[in-house]
PDB file of C-alpha atoms in Angstrom:
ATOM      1  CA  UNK A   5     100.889  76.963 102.683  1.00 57.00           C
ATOM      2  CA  UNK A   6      98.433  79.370 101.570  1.00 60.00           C
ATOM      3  CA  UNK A   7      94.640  78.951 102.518  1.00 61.00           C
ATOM      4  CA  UNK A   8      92.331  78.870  99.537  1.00 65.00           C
ATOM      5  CA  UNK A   9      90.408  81.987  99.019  1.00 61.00           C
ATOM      6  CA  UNK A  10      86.894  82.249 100.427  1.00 65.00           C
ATOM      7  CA  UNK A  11      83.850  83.948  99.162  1.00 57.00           C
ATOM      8  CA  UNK A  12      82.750  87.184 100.704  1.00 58.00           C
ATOM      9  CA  UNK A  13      81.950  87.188 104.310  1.00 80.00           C
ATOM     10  CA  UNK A  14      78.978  87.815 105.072  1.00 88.00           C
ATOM     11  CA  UNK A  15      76.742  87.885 108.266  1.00 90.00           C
ATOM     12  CA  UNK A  16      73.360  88.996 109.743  1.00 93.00           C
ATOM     13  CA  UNK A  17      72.803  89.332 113.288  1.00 92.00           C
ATOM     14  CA  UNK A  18      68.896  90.582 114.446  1.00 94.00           C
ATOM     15  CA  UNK A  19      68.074  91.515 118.365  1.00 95.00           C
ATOM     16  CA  UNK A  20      65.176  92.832 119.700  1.00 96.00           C
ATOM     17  CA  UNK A  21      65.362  95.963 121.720  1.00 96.00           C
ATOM     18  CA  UNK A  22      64.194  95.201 125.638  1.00 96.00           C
ATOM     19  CA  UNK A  23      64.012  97.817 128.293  1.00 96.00           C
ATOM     20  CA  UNK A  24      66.769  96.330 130.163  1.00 96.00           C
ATOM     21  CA  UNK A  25      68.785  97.799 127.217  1.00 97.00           C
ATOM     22  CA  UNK A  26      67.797 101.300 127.347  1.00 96.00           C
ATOM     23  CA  UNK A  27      68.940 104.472 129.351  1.00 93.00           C
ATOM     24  CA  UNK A  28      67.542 106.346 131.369  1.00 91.00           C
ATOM     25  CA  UNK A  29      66.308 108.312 128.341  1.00 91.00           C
ATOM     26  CA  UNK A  30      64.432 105.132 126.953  1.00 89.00           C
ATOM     27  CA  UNK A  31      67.107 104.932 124.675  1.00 96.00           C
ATOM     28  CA  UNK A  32      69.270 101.756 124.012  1.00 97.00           C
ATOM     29  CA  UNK A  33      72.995 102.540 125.235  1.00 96.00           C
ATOM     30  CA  UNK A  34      75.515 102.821 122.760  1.00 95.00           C
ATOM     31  CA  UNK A  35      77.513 100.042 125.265  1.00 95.00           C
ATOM     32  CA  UNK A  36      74.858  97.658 123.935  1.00 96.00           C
ATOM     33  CA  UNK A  37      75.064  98.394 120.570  1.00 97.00           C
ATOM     34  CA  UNK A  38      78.851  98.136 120.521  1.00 96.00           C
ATOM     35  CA  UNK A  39      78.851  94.930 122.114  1.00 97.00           C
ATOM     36  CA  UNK A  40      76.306  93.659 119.047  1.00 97.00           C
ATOM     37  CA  UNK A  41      78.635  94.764 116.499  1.00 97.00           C
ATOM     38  CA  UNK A  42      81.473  93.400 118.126  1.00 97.00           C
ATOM     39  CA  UNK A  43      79.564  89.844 118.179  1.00 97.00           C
ATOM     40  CA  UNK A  44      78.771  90.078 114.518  1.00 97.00           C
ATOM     41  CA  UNK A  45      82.346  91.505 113.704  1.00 97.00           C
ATOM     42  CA  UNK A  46      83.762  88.035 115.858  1.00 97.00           C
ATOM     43  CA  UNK A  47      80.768  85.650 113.577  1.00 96.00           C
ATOM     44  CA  UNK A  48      82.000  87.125 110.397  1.00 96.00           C
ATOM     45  CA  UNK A  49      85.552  87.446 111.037  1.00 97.00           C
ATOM     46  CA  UNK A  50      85.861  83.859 112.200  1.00 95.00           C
ATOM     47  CA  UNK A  51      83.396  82.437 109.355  1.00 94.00           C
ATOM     48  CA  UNK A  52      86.042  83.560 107.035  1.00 95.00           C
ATOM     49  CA  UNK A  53      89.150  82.969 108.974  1.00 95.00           C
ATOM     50  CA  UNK A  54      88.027  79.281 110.306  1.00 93.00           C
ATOM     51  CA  UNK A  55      89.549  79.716 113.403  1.00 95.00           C
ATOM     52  CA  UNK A  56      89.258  82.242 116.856  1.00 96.00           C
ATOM     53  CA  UNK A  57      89.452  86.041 116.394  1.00 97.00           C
ATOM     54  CA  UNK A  58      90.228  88.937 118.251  1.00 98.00           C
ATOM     55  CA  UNK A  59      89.122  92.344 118.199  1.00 98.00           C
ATOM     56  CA  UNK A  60      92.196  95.199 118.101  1.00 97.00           C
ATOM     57  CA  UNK A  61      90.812  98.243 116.851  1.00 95.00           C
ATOM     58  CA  UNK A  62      87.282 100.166 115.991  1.00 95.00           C
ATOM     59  CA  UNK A  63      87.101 102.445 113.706  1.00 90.00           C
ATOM     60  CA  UNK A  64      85.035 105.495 113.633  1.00 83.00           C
ATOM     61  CA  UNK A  65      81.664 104.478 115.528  1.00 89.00           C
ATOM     62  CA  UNK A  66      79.135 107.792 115.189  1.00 88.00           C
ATOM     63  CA  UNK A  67      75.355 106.757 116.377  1.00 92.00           C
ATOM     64  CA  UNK A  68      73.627 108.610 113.858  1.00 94.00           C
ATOM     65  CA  UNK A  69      69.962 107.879 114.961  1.00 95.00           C
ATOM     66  CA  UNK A  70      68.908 106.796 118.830  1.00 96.00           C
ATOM     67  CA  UNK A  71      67.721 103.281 118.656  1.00 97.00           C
ATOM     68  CA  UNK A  72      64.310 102.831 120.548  1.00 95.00           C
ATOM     69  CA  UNK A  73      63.232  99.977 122.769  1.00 96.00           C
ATOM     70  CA  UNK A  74      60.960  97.518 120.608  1.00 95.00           C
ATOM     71  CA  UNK A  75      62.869  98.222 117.650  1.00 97.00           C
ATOM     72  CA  UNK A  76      64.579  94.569 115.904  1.00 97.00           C
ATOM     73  CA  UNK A  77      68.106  95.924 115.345  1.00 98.00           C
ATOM     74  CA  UNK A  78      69.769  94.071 112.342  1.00 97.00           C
ATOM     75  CA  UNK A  79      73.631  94.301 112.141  1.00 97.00           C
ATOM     76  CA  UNK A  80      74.666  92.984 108.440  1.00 97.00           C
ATOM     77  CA  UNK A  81      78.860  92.474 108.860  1.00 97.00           C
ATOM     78  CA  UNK A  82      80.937  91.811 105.874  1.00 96.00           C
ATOM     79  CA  UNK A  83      84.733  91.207 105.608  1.00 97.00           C
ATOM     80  CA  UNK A  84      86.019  93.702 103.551  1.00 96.00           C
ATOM     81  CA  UNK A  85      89.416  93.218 103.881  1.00 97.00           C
ATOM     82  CA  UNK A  86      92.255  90.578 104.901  1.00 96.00           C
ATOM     83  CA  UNK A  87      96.043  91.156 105.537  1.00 96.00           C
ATOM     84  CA  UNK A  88      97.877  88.228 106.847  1.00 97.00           C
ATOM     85  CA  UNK A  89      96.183  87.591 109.983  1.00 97.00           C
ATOM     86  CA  UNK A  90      94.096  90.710 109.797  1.00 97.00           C
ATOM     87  CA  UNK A  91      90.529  91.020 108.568  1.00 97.00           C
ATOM     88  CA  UNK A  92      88.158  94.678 108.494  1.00 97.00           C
ATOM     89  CA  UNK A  93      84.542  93.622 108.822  1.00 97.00           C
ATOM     90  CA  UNK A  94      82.266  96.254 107.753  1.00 96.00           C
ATOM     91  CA  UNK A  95      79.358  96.665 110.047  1.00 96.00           C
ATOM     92  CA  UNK A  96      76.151  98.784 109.019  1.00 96.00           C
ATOM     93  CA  UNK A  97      73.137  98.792 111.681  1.00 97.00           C
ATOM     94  CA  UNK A  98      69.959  99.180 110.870  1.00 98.00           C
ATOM     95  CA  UNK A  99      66.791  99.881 113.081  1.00 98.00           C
ATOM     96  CA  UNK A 100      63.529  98.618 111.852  1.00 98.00           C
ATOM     97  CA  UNK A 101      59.854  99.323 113.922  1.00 96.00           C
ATOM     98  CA  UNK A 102      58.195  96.008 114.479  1.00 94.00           C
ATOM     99  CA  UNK A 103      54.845  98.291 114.698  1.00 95.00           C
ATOM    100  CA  UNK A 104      55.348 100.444 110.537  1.00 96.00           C
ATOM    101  CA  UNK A 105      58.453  98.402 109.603  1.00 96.00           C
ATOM    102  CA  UNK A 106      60.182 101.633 108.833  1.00 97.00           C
ATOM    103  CA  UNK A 107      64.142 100.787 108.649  1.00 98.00           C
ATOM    104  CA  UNK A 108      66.431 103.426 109.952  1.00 97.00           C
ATOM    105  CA  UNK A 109      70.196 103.158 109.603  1.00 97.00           C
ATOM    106  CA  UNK A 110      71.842 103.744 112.946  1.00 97.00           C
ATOM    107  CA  UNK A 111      75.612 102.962 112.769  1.00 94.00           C
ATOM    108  CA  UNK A 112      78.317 102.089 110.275  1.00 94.00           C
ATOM    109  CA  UNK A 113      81.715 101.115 112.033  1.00 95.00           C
ATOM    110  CA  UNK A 114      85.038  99.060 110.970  1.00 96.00           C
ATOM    111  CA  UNK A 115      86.749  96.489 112.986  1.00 97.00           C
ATOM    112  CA  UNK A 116      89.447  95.385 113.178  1.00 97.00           C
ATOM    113  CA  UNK A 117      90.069  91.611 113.862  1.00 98.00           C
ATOM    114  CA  UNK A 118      93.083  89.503 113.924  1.00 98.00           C
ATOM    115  CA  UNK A 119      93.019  85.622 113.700  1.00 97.00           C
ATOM    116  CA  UNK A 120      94.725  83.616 116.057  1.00 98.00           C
ATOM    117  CA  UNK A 121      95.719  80.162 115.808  1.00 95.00           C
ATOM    118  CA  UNK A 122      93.721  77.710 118.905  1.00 91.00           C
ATOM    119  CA  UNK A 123      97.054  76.269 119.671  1.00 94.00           C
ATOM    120  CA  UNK A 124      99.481  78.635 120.203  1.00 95.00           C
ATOM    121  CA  UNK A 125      96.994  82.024 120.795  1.00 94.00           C
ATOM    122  CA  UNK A 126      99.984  83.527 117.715  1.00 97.00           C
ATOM    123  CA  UNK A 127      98.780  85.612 115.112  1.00 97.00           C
ATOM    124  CA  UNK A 128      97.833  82.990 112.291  1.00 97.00           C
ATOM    125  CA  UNK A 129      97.337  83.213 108.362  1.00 96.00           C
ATOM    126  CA  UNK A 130      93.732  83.627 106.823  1.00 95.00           C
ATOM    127  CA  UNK A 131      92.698  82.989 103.491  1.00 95.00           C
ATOM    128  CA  UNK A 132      92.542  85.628 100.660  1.00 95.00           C
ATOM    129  CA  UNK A 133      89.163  87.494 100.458  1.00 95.00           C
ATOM    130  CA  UNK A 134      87.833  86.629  96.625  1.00 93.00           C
ATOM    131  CA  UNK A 135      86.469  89.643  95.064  1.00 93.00           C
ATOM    132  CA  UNK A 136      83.417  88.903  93.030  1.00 90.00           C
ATOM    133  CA  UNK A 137      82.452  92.178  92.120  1.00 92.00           C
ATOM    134  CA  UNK A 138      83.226  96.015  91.767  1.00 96.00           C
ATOM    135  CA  UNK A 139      81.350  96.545  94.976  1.00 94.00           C
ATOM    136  CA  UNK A 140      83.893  94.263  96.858  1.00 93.00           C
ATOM    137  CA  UNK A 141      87.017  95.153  95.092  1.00 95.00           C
ATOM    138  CA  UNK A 142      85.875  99.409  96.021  1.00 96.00           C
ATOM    139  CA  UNK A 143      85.103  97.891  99.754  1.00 95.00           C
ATOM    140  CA  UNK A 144      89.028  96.046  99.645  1.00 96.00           C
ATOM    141  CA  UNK A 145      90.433  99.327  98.343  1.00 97.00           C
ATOM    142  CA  UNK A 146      88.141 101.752 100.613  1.00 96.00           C
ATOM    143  CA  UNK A 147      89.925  99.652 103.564  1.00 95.00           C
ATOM    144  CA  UNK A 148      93.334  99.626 102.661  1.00 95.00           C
ATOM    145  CA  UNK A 149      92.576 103.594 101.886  1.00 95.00           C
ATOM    146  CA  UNK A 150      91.439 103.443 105.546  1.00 92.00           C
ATOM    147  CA  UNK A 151      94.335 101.730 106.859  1.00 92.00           C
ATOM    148  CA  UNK A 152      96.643 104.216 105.331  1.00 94.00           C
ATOM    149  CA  UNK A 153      94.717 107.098 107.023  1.00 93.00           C
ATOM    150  CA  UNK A 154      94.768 105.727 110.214  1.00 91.00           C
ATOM    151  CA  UNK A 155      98.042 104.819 110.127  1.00 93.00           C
ATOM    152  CA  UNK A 156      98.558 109.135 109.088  1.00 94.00           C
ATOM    153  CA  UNK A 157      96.637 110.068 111.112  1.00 92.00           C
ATOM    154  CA  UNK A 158      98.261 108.022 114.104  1.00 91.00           C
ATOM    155  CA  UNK A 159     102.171 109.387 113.209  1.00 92.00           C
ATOM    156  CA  UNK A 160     100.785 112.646 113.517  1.00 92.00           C
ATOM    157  CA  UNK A 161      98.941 112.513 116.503  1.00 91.00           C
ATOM    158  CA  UNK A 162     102.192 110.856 117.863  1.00 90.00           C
ATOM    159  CA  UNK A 163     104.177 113.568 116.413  1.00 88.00           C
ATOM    160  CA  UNK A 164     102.124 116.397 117.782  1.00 86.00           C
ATOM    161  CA  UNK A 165     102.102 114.899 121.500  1.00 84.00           C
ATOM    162  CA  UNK A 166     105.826 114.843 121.339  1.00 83.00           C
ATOM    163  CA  UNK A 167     106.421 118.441 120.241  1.00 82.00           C
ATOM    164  CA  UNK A 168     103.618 119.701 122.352  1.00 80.00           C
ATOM    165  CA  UNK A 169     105.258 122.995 124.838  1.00 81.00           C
ATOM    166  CA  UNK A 170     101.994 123.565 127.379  1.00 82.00           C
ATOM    167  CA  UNK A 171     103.973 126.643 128.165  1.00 82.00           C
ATOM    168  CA  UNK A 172     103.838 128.169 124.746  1.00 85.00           C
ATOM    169  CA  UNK A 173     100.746 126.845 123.934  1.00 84.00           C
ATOM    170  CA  UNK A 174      98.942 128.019 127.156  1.00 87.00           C
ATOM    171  CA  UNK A 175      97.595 131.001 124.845  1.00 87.00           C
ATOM    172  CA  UNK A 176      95.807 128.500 122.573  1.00 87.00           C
ATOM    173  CA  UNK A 177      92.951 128.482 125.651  1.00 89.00           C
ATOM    174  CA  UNK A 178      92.041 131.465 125.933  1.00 87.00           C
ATOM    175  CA  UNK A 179      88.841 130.812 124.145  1.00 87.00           C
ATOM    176  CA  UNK A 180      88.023 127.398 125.083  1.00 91.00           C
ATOM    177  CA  UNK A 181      85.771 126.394 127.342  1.00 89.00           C
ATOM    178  CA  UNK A 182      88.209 125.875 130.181  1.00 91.00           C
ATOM    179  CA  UNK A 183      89.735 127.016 133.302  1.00 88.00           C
ATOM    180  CA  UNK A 184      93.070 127.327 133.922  1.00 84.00           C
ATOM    181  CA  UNK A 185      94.224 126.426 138.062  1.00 84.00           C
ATOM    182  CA  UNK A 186      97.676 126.704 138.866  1.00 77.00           C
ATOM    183  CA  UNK A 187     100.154 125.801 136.255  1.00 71.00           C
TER     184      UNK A 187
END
């Protein structure tokens, strides 16, 4: 049986900064900010799915901006996409000084989640996303677009470790920034 289809997915998760977060730079590790977006990935994944979630894949996390220590970091997840058991939440982090309230967007990343059902810990069905608007039917289609990428840019990879030769290819180094030992 088919779940009914839920509105978008939405969440907001806000944390303030606190030394214990930061480097040795004074700025907050990236560790810390991946483990925030996982947490709002799992609260927005789940919201929709009504049931436990699992992470499988991140896509493309770039820190754009350092985050500072004092700053309230907001991470605003949406699901953008659902397969069967799959969802992509959307993730876009924003840093905002409690001191000029000046916002500055830090991170935009995709995960991947899958649903799983309590019981059995198998793969279960979610509901269909409803699309209410152009903006979430160009977020739907932006992730499928992503999926088929990925999924591209994975055969080749594949493909290209396969018919790798080190011996021919040795000359492919000779302006890199390494040095070759005994081979």
């Amino acid at each position: 049986m088919e779940p009914k289809s839920v509105s978008y997915s939405q969440t907001t998760i806000t944390e303030l900064m606190i030394p214990s977060y930061a480097n040795f730079g004074g700025k907050i590790h990236g560790g810390i900010l991946l483990s925030l977006m996982d947490k709002a990935a799992y609260a927005c994944a789940s919201k929709h799915a009504s049931t436990y979630v699992v992470t499988v894949a991140v896509d493309h996390v770039e820190f754009l901006q350092p985050v500072e220590v004092g700053q309230l970091v907001s991470l605003l997840a949406s699901v953008n996409y659902v397969g069967k058991s799959s969802l992509i939440v959307g993730i876009r982090v924003i840093a905002e000084s409690i001191k000029t309230g000046e916002k500055v967007h830090t991170n935009t990343s995709y995960f991947t989640m899958v649903a799983k059902d309590e019981e059995t810990n198998q793969p279960t069905l979610v509901p269909p996303l409803l699309l209410e608007t152009r903006e979430d039917a160009r977020r739907f289609l932006e992730a499928l677009k992503r999926k088929e990428i990925r999924k591209a840019y994975q055969n080749e990879l594949n493909n290209a470790k396969t018919s790798l030769a080190v011996e021919e290819d040795l000359p492919l180094l000779a302006g890199e920034r390494c040095v070759l030992g005994t081979i």
